[in-house]
Amino acid sequence: DAMKSAELFKAQAHIFKQVFCFTNGASLKCAVQLGIPDAIDNHGKAMTLSELTDALPINPSKAPHIHRLMRILVTAGFFVEERLGNGKEEKANGYALTPSSRLLLKNKPLSLRASALTMLDPVTVKTWNALSEWFQNEDQTAFETAHGKNMWDFFAEDPGLSKKFNESMASDSQLVTEVLVTKCKFVFEGLTSMVDVGGGTGTVAGAIAKTFPSLRCTVFDLPHVVANLEPTENLDFVAGDMFGKIPPANAIFLKWVLHDWNDEDCVKILKNCKRAIPGKEKGGKVIIVDIIMETEKHDIDEFDYAKMCMDMEMLVLCNSKERTEKELAMLVSEAGFSGYKIFPVLGIRSLIEVYP
């Protein structure tokens, strides 16, 4: 009986831990909005609790609770506690940044701050709360169940939210871009023109254009996304729809596009890409950046878990998915391409070349 009750309490703790998983995200959002990572970064070294509370824009009556917020965030790996002082001097612990919280600093080139805040936005969270209802109704997406229209129409009608979404895409692009233009130059060398389909505000295309001055880059996105964006010497912005005609180029670039769409729509997009590029003998190709899901893997690591979470996010937002290599190969073949090559060089995402 003692054994049975121990098992029951362990099961109860497991349920509480999983049910309260949202606590990590909500606490992280709070820390970012209060500017905790930036306060520690500006301090230049580990901060004591009192130094931290003094630096934050909080009501003084709430200061005693900051240590509880920091405790959960330290446990989740966003901050680390360091012993301050040396020798015989007794000093309190101080909070320091970890590699994760360094990616959440404001105004840093590789910051994921905007991306994290968008994923934790009430609009997104409300969508998750509609998941069980969506499974039982006729709506195309859980986003539609929650908000009455699909995500793309919703963003198109709300300039503020659209701006936030584009900022989050740009923020998520920075790290990938850094690797693309330093470690993956071979993908772009020899190209004279490239169209970034669904390229948003041009974060990636702009960096590629800067790295390869002889490469003519075009960002091709919806009118409300590219309106008022300034072209540069070898970077243009063109409004349009990838389900219509895609501007011709040596190569088409699809970064986190296919995972937003079901198989049928992906085949349509890929067929339009194929029409826009020359044959393989002339160097035509489609360059894709997306997650490739693992199959038959039992030792799940942080990367795998992040991929599964992203796959669920795609289900909830777009009724789409992250694909296995087999699923990708099927799309590529159905769209009339001859082959592909996968380079797993971008963390949870891969760089994929597809050949006509």
CSV table of N, CA and C in Angstrom, one decimal, residues 172-238:
chain,number,residue,atom,x,y,z
A,172,ASP,N,13.7,35.6,-35.4
A,172,ASP,CA,14.0,34.2,-35.6
A,172,ASP,C,14.9,33.9,-36.7
A,173,SER,N,15.0,34.9,-37.7
A,173,SER,CA,15.8,34.7,-38.9
A,173,SER,C,17.3,35.0,-38.6
A,174,GLN,N,17.5,35.9,-37.6
A,174,GLN,CA,18.9,36.4,-37.5
A,174,GLN,C,20.0,35.4,-37.3
A,175,LEU,N,19.7,34.4,-36.4
A,175,LEU,CA,20.7,33.4,-36.1
A,175,LEU,C,20.9,32.5,-37.3
A,176,VAL,N,19.8,32.1,-38.0
A,176,VAL,CA,19.9,31.3,-39.2
A,176,VAL,C,20.7,32.0,-40.3
A,177,THR,N,20.4,33.3,-40.4
A,177,THR,CA,21.1,34.1,-41.4
A,177,THR,C,22.6,34.1,-41.2
A,178,GLU,N,23.0,34.3,-40.0
A,178,GLU,CA,24.4,34.3,-39.6
A,178,GLU,C,25.1,33.1,-40.1
A,179,VAL,N,24.5,31.9,-39.9
A,179,VAL,CA,25.1,30.7,-40.3
A,179,VAL,C,25.0,30.5,-41.9
A,180,LEU,N,23.9,30.9,-42.5
A,180,LEU,CA,23.8,30.8,-43.9
A,180,LEU,C,24.9,31.6,-44.7
A,181,VAL,N,25.1,32.8,-44.2
A,181,VAL,CA,26.1,33.7,-45.0
A,181,VAL,C,27.6,33.4,-44.6
A,182,THR,N,27.8,32.6,-43.5
A,182,THR,CA,29.2,32.3,-43.1
A,182,THR,C,29.5,30.8,-43.4
A,183,LYS,N,28.7,29.9,-43.0
A,183,LYS,CA,29.0,28.5,-43.2
A,183,LYS,C,28.4,27.8,-44.4
A,184,CYS,N,27.4,28.5,-45.0
A,184,CYS,CA,26.7,27.8,-46.2
A,184,CYS,C,26.8,28.6,-47.4
A,185,LYS,N,27.9,29.3,-47.6
A,185,LYS,CA,28.1,30.2,-48.8
A,185,LYS,C,27.9,29.4,-50.1
A,186,PHE,N,28.3,28.1,-50.1
A,186,PHE,CA,28.3,27.2,-51.3
A,186,PHE,C,26.9,27.2,-51.9
A,187,VAL,N,25.9,27.4,-51.1
A,187,VAL,CA,24.5,27.3,-51.6
A,187,VAL,C,24.2,28.5,-52.5
A,188,PHE,N,24.8,29.6,-52.3
A,188,PHE,CA,24.5,30.8,-53.0
A,188,PHE,C,25.5,31.2,-54.1
A,189,GLU,N,26.7,30.6,-54.0
A,189,GLU,CA,27.8,31.0,-54.9
A,189,GLU,C,27.4,30.5,-56.3
A,190,GLY,N,27.6,31.4,-57.3
A,190,GLY,CA,27.3,31.1,-58.7
A,190,GLY,C,25.9,31.5,-59.1
A,191,LEU,N,25.1,31.9,-58.1
A,191,LEU,CA,23.7,32.4,-58.5
A,191,LEU,C,23.8,33.8,-58.9
A,192,THR,N,23.0,34.2,-59.9
A,192,THR,CA,22.9,35.6,-60.3
A,192,THR,C,21.6,36.3,-59.8
A,193,SER,N,20.6,35.4,-59.5
A,193,SER,CA,19.3,36.0,-59.0
A,193,SER,C,18.6,35.0,-58.1
A,194,MET,N,17.9,35.5,-57.1
A,194,MET,CA,17.2,34.6,-56.1
A,194,MET,C,15.9,35.4,-55.7
A,195,VAL,N,14.8,34.6,-55.6
A,195,VAL,CA,13.6,35.2,-55.0
A,195,VAL,C,13.3,34.5,-53.7
A,196,ASP,N,13.2,35.3,-52.6
A,196,ASP,CA,12.9,34.8,-51.3
A,196,ASP,C,11.3,34.9,-51.2
A,197,VAL,N,10.7,33.7,-51.4
A,197,VAL,CA,9.2,33.7,-51.3
A,197,VAL,C,8.7,33.7,-49.9
A,198,GLY,N,7.9,34.6,-49.5
A,198,GLY,CA,7.4,34.7,-48.2
A,198,GLY,C,8.5,35.3,-47.3
A,199,GLY,N,9.4,36.1,-47.9
A,199,GLY,CA,10.6,36.6,-47.2
A,199,GLY,C,10.4,37.7,-46.2
A,200,GLY,N,9.1,38.1,-45.9
A,200,GLY,CA,8.8,39.1,-44.9
A,200,GLY,C,9.4,40.4,-45.1
A,201,THR,N,10.1,40.9,-44.1
A,201,THR,CA,10.7,42.3,-44.2
A,201,THR,C,12.1,42.3,-44.8
A,202,GLY,N,12.6,41.1,-45.2
A,202,GLY,CA,13.9,41.0,-45.9
A,202,GLY,C,15.1,40.8,-45.1
A,203,THR,N,14.9,40.3,-43.9
A,203,THR,CA,16.1,40.1,-43.0
A,203,THR,C,17.1,39.1,-43.6
A,204,VAL,N,16.6,38.0,-44.1
A,204,VAL,CA,17.5,37.0,-44.7
A,204,VAL,C,18.0,37.4,-46.0
A,205,ALA,N,17.1,37.8,-46.9
A,205,ALA,CA,17.5,38.2,-48.3
A,205,ALA,C,18.4,39.4,-48.2
A,206,GLY,N,18.2,40.3,-47.3
A,206,GLY,CA,19.1,41.5,-47.2
A,206,GLY,C,20.5,41.1,-46.8
A,207,ALA,N,20.6,40.1,-45.9
A,207,ALA,CA,22.0,39.7,-45.5
A,207,ALA,C,22.7,38.9,-46.6
A,208,ILE,N,21.9,38.1,-47.3
A,208,ILE,CA,22.4,37.4,-48.5
A,208,ILE,C,22.9,38.3,-49.6
A,209,ALA,N,22.0,39.4,-49.8
A,209,ALA,CA,22.4,40.4,-50.9
A,209,ALA,C,23.6,41.1,-50.5
A,210,LYS,N,23.8,41.4,-49.2
A,210,LYS,CA,25.0,42.1,-48.7
A,210,LYS,C,26.3,41.3,-48.9
A,211,THR,N,26.1,40.0,-48.6
A,211,THR,CA,27.3,39.1,-48.6
A,211,THR,C,27.7,38.8,-50.1
A,212,PHE,N,26.7,38.7,-51.0
A,212,PHE,CA,26.9,38.4,-52.4
A,212,PHE,C,26.4,39.6,-53.3
A,213,PRO,N,27.3,40.6,-53.4
A,213,PRO,CA,26.9,41.9,-54.1
A,213,PRO,C,26.4,41.6,-55.6
A,214,SER,N,26.9,40.6,-56.2
A,214,SER,CA,26.5,40.3,-57.6
A,214,SER,C,25.2,39.5,-57.7
A,215,LEU,N,24.7,39.1,-56.6
A,215,LEU,CA,23.4,38.3,-56.5
A,215,LEU,C,22.2,39.3,-56.4
A,216,ARG,N,21.3,39.2,-57.4
A,216,ARG,CA,20.1,40.1,-57.3
A,216,ARG,C,19.0,39.4,-56.5
A,217,CYS,N,18.7,39.9,-55.4
A,217,CYS,CA,17.7,39.3,-54.5
A,217,CYS,C,16.4,40.0,-54.6
A,218,THR,N,15.3,39.2,-54.5
A,218,THR,CA,13.9,39.8,-54.5
A,218,THR,C,13.2,39.2,-53.4
A,219,VAL,N,12.6,40.0,-52.5
A,219,VAL,CA,11.6,39.5,-51.5
A,219,VAL,C,10.2,39.5,-52.1
A,220,PHE,N,9.6,38.4,-52.1
A,220,PHE,CA,8.3,38.3,-52.7
A,220,PHE,C,7.3,37.9,-51.6
A,221,ASP,N,6.4,38.8,-51.2
A,221,ASP,CA,5.5,38.6,-50.1
A,221,ASP,C,4.2,39.3,-50.4
A,222,LEU,N,3.2,39.1,-49.4
A,222,LEU,CA,1.9,39.7,-49.6
A,222,LEU,C,2.0,41.3,-49.5
A,223,PRO,N,1.1,42.0,-50.2
A,223,PRO,CA,1.2,43.4,-50.3
A,223,PRO,C,1.3,44.1,-48.9
A,224,HIS,N,0.6,43.7,-47.9
A,224,HIS,CA,0.6,44.4,-46.6
A,224,HIS,C,2.0,44.2,-45.9
A,225,VAL,N,2.7,43.1,-46.3
A,225,VAL,CA,4.0,42.9,-45.7
A,225,VAL,C,5.1,43.7,-46.3
A,226,VAL,N,5.1,43.8,-47.6
A,226,VAL,CA,6.2,44.5,-48.3
A,226,VAL,C,5.9,46.0,-48.6
A,227,ALA,N,4.7,46.5,-48.2
A,227,ALA,CA,4.4,47.9,-48.4
A,227,ALA,C,5.4,48.8,-47.7
A,228,ASN,N,5.9,49.8,-48.3
A,228,ASN,CA,6.7,50.8,-47.7
A,228,ASN,C,8.1,50.3,-47.3
A,229,LEU,N,8.5,49.1,-47.8
A,229,LEU,CA,9.9,48.7,-47.6
A,229,LEU,C,10.8,49.2,-48.7
A,230,GLU,N,12.0,49.7,-48.2
A,230,GLU,CA,12.9,50.4,-49.2
A,230,GLU,C,13.9,49.4,-49.8
A,231,PRO,N,13.9,49.4,-51.2
A,231,PRO,CA,14.9,48.5,-51.9
A,231,PRO,C,16.3,49.0,-51.7
A,232,THR,N,17.3,48.2,-51.9
A,232,THR,CA,18.7,48.6,-51.9
A,232,THR,C,19.3,48.3,-53.3
A,233,GLU,N,20.6,48.4,-53.4
A,233,GLU,CA,21.2,48.2,-54.7
A,233,GLU,C,20.9,46.9,-55.4
A,234,ASN,N,20.9,45.8,-54.6
A,234,ASN,CA,20.6,44.5,-55.2
A,234,ASN,C,19.6,43.7,-54.4
A,235,LEU,N,18.7,44.5,-53.8
A,235,LEU,CA,17.5,43.9,-53.1
A,235,LEU,C,16.2,44.6,-53.4
A,236,ASP,N,15.3,43.9,-54.0
A,236,ASP,CA,14.0,44.4,-54.4
A,236,ASP,C,12.9,43.8,-53.5
A,237,PHE,N,11.7,44.5,-53.4
A,237,PHE,CA,10.5,44.0,-52.8
A,237,PHE,C,9.4,44.0,-53.8
A,238,VAL,N,8.8,42.8,-54.0
A,238,VAL,CA,7.7,42.6,-54.9
A,238,VAL,C,6.5,42.0,-54.2
